Short mmCIF file of C-alpha atoms and ligand atoms in Angstrom, two decimals:
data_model
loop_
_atom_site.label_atom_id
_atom_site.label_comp_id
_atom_site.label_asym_id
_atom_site.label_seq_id
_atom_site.Cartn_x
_atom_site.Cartn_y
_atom_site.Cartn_z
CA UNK J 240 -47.60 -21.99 -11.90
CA UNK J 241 -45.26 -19.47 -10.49
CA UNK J 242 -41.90 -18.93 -11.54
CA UNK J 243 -38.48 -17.14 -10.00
CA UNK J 244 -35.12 -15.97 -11.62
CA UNK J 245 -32.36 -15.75 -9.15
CA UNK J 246 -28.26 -15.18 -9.63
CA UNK J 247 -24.97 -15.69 -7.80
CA UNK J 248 -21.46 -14.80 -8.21
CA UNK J 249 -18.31 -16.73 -9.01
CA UNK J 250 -16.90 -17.54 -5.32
CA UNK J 251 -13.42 -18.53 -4.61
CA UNK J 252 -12.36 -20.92 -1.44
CA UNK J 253 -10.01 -21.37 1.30
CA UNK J 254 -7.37 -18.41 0.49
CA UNK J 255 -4.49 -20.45 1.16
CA UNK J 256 -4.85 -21.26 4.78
CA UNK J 257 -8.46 -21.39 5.39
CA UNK J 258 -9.41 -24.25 3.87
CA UNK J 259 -13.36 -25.11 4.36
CA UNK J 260 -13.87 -22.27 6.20
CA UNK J 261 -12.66 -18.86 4.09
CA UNK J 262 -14.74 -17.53 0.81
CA UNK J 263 -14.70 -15.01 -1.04
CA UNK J 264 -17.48 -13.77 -3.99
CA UNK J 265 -16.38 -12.21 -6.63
CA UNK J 266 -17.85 -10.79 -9.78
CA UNK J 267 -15.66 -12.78 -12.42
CA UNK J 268 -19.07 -14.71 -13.26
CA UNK J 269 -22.57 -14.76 -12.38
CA UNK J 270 -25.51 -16.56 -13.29
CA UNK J 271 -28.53 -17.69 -13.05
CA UNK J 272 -31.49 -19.81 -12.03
CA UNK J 273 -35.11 -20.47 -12.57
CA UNK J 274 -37.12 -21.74 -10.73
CA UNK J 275 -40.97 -22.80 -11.77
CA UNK J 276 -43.19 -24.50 -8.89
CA UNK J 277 -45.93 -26.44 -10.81
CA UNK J 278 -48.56 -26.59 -7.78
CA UNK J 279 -50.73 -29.60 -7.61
CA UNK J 280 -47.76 -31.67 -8.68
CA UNK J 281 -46.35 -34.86 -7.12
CA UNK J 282 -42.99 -33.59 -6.02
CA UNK J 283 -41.38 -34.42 -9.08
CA UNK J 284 -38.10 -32.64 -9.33
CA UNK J 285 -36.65 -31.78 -13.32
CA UNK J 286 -33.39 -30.50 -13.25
CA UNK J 287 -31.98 -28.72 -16.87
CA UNK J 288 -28.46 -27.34 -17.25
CA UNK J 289 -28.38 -25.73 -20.28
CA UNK J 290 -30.61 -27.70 -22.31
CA UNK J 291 -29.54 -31.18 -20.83
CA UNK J 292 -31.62 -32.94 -18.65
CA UNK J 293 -29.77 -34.12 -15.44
CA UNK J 294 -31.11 -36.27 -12.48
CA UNK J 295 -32.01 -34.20 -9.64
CA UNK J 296 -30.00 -36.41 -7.05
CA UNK J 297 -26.77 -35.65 -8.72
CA UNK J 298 -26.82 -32.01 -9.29
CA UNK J 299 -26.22 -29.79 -6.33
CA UNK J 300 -29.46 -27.33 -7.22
CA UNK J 301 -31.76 -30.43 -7.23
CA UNK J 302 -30.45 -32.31 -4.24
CA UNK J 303 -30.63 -29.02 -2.11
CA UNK J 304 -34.27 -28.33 -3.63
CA UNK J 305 -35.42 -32.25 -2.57
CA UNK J 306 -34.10 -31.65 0.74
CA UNK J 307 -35.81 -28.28 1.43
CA UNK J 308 -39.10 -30.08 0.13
CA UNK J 309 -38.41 -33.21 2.10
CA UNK J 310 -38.15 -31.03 5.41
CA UNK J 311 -40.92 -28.74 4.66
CA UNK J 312 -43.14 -31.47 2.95
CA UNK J 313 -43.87 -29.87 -0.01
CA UNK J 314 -45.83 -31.47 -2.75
CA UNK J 315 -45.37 -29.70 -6.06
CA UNK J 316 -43.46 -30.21 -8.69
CA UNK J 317 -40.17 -28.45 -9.49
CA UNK J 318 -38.77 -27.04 -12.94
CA UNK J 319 -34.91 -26.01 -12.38
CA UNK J 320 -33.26 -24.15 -15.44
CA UNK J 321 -29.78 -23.63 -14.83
CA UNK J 322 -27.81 -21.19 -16.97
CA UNK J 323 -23.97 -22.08 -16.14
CA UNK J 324 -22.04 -19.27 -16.88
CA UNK J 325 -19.78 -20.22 -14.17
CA UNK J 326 -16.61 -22.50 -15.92
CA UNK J 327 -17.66 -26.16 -14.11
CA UNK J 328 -14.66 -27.79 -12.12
CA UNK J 329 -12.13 -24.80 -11.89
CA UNK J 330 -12.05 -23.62 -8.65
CA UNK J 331 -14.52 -21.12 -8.93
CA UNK J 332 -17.55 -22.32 -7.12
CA UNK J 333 -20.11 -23.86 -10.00
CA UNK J 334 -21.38 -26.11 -8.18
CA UNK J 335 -22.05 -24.47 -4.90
CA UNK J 336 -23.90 -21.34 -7.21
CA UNK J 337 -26.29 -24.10 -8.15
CA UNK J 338 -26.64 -25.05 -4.75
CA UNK J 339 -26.98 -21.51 -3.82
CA UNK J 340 -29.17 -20.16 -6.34
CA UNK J 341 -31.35 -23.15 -5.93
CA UNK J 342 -31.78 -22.78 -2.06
CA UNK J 343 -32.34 -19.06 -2.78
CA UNK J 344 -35.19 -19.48 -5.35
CA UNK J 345 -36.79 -21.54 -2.81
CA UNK J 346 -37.22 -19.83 0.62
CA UNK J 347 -38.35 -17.01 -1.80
CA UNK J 348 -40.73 -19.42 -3.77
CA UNK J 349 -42.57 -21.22 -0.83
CA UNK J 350 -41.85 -18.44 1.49
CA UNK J 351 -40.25 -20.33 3.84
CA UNK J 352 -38.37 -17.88 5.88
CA UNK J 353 -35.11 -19.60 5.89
CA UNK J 354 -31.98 -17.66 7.75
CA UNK J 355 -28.88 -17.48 6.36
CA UNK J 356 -27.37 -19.82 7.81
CA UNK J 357 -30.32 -22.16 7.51
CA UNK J 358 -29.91 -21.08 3.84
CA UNK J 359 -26.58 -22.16 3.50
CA UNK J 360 -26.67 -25.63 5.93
CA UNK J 361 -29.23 -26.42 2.99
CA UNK J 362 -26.75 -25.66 0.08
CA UNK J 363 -24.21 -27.01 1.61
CA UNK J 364 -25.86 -30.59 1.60
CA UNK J 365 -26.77 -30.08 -1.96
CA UNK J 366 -23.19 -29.38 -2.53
CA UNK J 367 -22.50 -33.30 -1.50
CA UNK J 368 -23.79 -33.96 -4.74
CA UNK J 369 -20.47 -32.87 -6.40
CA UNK J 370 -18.22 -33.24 -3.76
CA UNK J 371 -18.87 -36.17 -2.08
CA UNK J 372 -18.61 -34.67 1.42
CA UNK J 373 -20.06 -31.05 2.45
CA UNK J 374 -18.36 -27.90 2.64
CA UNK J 375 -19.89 -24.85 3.31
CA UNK J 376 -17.50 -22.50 2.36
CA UNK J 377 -18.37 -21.35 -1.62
CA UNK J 378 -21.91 -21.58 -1.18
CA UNK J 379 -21.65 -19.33 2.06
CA UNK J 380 -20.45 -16.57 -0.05
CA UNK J 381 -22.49 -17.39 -3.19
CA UNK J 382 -25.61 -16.79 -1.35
CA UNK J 383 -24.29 -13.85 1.67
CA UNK J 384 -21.72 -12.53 -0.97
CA UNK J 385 -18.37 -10.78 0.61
CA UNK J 386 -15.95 -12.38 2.55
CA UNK J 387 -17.40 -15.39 3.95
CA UNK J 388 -16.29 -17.55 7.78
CA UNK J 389 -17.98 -20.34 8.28
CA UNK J 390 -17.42 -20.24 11.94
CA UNK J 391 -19.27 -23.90 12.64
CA UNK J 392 -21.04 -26.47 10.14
CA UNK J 393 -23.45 -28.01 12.50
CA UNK J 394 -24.96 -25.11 13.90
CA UNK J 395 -24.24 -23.95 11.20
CA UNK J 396 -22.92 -20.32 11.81
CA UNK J 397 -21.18 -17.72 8.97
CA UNK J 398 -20.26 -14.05 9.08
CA UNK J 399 -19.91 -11.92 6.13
CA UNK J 400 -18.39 -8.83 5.84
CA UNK J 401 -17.28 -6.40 2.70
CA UNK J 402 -13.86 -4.56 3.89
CA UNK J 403 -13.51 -1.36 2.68
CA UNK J 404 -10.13 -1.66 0.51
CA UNK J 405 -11.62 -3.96 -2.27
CA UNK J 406 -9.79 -6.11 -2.45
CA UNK J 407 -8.80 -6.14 -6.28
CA UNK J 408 -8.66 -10.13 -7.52
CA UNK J 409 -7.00 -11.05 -10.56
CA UNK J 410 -7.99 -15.42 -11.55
CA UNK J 411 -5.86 -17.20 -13.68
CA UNK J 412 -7.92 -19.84 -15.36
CA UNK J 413 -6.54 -22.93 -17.11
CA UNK J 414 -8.33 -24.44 -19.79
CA UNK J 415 -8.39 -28.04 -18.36
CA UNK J 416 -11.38 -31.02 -18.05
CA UNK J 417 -10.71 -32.52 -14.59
CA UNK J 418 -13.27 -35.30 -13.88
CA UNK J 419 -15.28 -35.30 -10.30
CA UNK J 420 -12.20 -32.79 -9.66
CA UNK J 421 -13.49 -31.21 -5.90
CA UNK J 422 -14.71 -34.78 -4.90
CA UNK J 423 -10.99 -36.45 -6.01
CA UNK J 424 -9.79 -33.09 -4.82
CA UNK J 425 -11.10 -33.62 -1.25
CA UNK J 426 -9.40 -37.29 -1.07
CA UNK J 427 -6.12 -36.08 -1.06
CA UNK J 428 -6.44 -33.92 1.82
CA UNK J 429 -4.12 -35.45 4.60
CA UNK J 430 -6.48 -37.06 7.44
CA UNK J 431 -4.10 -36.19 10.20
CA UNK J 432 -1.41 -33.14 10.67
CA UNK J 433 1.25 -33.05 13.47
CA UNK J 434 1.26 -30.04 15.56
CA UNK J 435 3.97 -28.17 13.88
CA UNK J 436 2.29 -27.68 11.06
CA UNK J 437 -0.93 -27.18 12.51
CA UNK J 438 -0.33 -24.42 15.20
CA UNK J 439 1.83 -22.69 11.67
CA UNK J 440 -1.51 -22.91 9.95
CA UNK J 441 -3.20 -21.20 12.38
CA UNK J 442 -0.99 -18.38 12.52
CA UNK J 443 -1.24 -18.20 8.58
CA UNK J 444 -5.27 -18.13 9.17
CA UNK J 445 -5.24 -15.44 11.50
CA UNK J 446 -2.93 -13.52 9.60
CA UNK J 447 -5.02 -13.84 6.70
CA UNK J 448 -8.38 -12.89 8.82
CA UNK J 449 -6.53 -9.61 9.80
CA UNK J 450 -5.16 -8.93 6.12
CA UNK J 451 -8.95 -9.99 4.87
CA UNK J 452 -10.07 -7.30 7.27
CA UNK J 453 -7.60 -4.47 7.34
CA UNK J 454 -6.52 -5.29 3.54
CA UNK J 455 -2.36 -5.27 5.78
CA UNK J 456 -0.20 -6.59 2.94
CA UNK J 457 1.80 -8.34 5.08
CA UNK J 458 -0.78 -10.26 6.76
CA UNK J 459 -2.48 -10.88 3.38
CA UNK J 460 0.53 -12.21 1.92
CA UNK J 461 1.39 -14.44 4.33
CA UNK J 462 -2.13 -15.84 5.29
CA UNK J 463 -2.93 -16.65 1.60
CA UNK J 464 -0.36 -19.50 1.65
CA UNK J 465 -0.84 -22.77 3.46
CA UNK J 466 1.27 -25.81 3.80
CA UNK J 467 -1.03 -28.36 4.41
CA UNK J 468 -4.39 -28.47 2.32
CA UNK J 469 -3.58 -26.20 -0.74
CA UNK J 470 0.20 -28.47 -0.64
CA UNK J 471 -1.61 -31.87 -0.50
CA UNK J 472 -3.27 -30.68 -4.11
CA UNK J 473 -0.15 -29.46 -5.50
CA UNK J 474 -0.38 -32.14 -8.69
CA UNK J 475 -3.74 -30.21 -9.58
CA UNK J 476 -2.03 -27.04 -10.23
CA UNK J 477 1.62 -27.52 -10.69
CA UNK J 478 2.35 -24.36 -11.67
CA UNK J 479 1.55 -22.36 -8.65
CA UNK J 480 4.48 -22.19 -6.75
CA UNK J 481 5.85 -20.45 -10.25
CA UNK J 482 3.00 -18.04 -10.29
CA UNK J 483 3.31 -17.32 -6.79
CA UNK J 484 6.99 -16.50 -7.08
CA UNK J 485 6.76 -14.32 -10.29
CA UNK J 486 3.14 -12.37 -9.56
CA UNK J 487 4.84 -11.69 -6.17
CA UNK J 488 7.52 -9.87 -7.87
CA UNK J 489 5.41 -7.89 -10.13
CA UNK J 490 3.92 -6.58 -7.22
CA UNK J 491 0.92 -8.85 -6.32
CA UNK J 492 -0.45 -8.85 -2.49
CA UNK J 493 -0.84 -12.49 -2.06
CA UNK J 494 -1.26 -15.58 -4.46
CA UNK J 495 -2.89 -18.81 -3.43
CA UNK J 496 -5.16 -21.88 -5.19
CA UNK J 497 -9.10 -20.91 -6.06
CA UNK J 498 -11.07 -23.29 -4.27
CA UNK J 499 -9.66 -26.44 -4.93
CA UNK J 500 -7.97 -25.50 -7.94
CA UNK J 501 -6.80 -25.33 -10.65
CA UNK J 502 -7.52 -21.78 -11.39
CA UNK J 503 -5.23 -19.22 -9.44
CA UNK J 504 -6.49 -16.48 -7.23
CA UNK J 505 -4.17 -13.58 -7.18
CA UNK J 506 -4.95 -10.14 -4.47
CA UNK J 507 -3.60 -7.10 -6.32
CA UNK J 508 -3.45 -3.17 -5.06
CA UNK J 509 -1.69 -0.06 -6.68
CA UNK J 510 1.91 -1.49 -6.88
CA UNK J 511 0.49 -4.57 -9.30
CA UNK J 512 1.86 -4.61 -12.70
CA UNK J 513 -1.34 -6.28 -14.64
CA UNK J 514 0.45 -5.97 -18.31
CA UNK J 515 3.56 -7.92 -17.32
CA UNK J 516 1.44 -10.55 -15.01
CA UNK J 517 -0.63 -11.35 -18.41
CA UNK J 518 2.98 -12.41 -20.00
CA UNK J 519 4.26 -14.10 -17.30
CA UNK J 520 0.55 -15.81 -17.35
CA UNK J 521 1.79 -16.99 -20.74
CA UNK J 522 5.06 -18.00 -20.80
CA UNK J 523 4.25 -19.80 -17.83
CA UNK J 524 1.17 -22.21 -18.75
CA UNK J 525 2.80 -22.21 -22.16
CA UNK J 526 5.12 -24.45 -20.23
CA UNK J 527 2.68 -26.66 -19.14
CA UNK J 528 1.18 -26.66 -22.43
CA UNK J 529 -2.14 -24.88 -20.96
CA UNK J 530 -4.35 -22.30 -22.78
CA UNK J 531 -5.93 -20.60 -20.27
CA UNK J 532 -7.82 -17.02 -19.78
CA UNK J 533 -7.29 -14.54 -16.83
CA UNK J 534 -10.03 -12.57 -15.70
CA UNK J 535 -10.14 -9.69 -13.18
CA UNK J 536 -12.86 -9.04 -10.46
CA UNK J 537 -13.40 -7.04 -7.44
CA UNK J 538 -15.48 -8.56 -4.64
CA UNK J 539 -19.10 -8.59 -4.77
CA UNK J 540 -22.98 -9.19 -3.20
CA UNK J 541 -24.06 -12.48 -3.29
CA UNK J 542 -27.34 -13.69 -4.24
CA UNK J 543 -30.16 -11.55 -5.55
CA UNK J 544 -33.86 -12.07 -7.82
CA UNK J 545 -33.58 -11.16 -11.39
N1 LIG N 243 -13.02 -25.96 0.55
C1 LIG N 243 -13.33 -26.71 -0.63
C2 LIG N 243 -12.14 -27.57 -0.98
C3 LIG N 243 -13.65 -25.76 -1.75
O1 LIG N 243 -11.05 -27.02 -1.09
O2 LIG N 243 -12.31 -28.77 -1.15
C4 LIG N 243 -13.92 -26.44 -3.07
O3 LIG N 243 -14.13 -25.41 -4.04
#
């Protein structure tokens, strides 16, 4: 019997206009995963989150292990413990940290020698689990940490890179249940754009790859909105454009969606007023009737052995 303890960060997605392909990891949340390899075993998989038992096929960390042991024909059997710290369906990459973690634990357990981006073309299948279709973008920076590109799914093919002005994240979290919320989430995502709005989307996405890598406010600002995918979702977080507008005038860089909401994913620098964000926070979910909780971060490494 041999056992591993891995962990990865919180992750955030898209940043307004880069929607499937932009990430961020962040250290708002982190946790873990063990992994025990019974050898001798059948190639049963047992998958527990917290101290429920889930089926294997339908949780990101067991589909990605099943594939890995598919590929590489392994035969033993396979104890998953997942600790979610991570709040499940907010925008702030749960399920791809299983996926993540669970692809980690397992090049490491079996040795396999996996790349990164073999790593993450594995936990981005897994991620189909909760999403219904794959997206590499959270578990690219769950597992490479950073600022994450997927520059192509299949090869798949991601840079990371830490810039040297922080960036300083602030993540406005409602409390809210939202059922199979990435997988309805990914539904409403229009299936065609006209070019208008497509050749403005690029310009937003290279602005924001220049603010992402020269922290320019400007370009930050104006790359972390998007008028196509994070607009298609606006039901899930109807209070955004009011955050935008008021975190903007206390002095926030940029505001956009986390992932596919509905937590909010501010970028903040010197000339942010925190204090006066938190009561704008709550006058405006008070609203909407929302509790919610806001939590700060700074960017961070992605994943690593306990
Ligand atoms: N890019 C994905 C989406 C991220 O927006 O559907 C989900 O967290």
């Amino acid at each position: 019997m041999n056992t591993i303890k891995v962990s990865v960060p919180s992750t955030s997605a898209n940043l307004g206009s880069g929607f499937d392909v932009v990430a961020i990891a962040h250290d708002a949340y982190r946790e873990s995963l063990v992994l025990t390899v019974i050898d001798g075993g059948r190639g049963e998989i047992t998958v527990e989150s917290g101290s429920r038992k889930v089926a294997f096929q339908k949780n990101t960390a067991g589909l990605a292990a099943s594939l890995i042991m598919e590929e590489y024909g392994i035969s033993a059997d396979l104890r998953i413990s997942l600790t979610k710290s991570i709040p499940t369906g907010l925008g702030l990459g749960s399920s791809g940290a299983s996926a993540a973690a669970s692809v980690y634990a397992m090049n490491l357990a079996f040795d396999l020698g996996l790349s990164d981006n073999e790593m993450v073309r594995y936990a981005m299948l897994g991620e189909t689990a909760s999403s219904g279709t794959p997206h590499a973008d959270n578990v690219s920076a769950a597992l490479l940490g950073g600022i994450t590109i997927v520059r192509s799914t299949d090869p798949m093919d991601c840079v990371s890179f830490r810039p040297e002005y922080g960036p300083n994240l602030l993540t406005v979290i409602p409390y809210v249940r939202l059922k199979n919320k990435t997988r309805s989430a990914r539904e409403m995502i229009p299936t065609t754009v006209e070019t208008d709005r497509a050749i403005d989307n690029s310009r937003r996405l290279s602005s924001l790859i220049h603010g992402l890598i020269t922290g320019d406010r400007k370009s930050l600002y104006f790359g972390l909105n998007d008028a196509i995918y994070e607009r298609s979702r606006i039901s899930l977080y109807p209070y955004l454009d009011m955050f935008r507008e008021k975190m903007l005038e206390l002095g926030a860089v940029g505001v956009c969606a986390s992932g596919a909401g509905p937590s909010i994913l501010a970028f903040l620098d010197e000339q942010s007023d925190i204090r006066s964000m938190e009561k704008a926070a709550s006058s405006i979910m008070g609203s909407f009737k929302l509790r919610f909780r806001m939590v700060s971060s700074g960017i961070c490494g992605g994943a690593r052995v306990e």
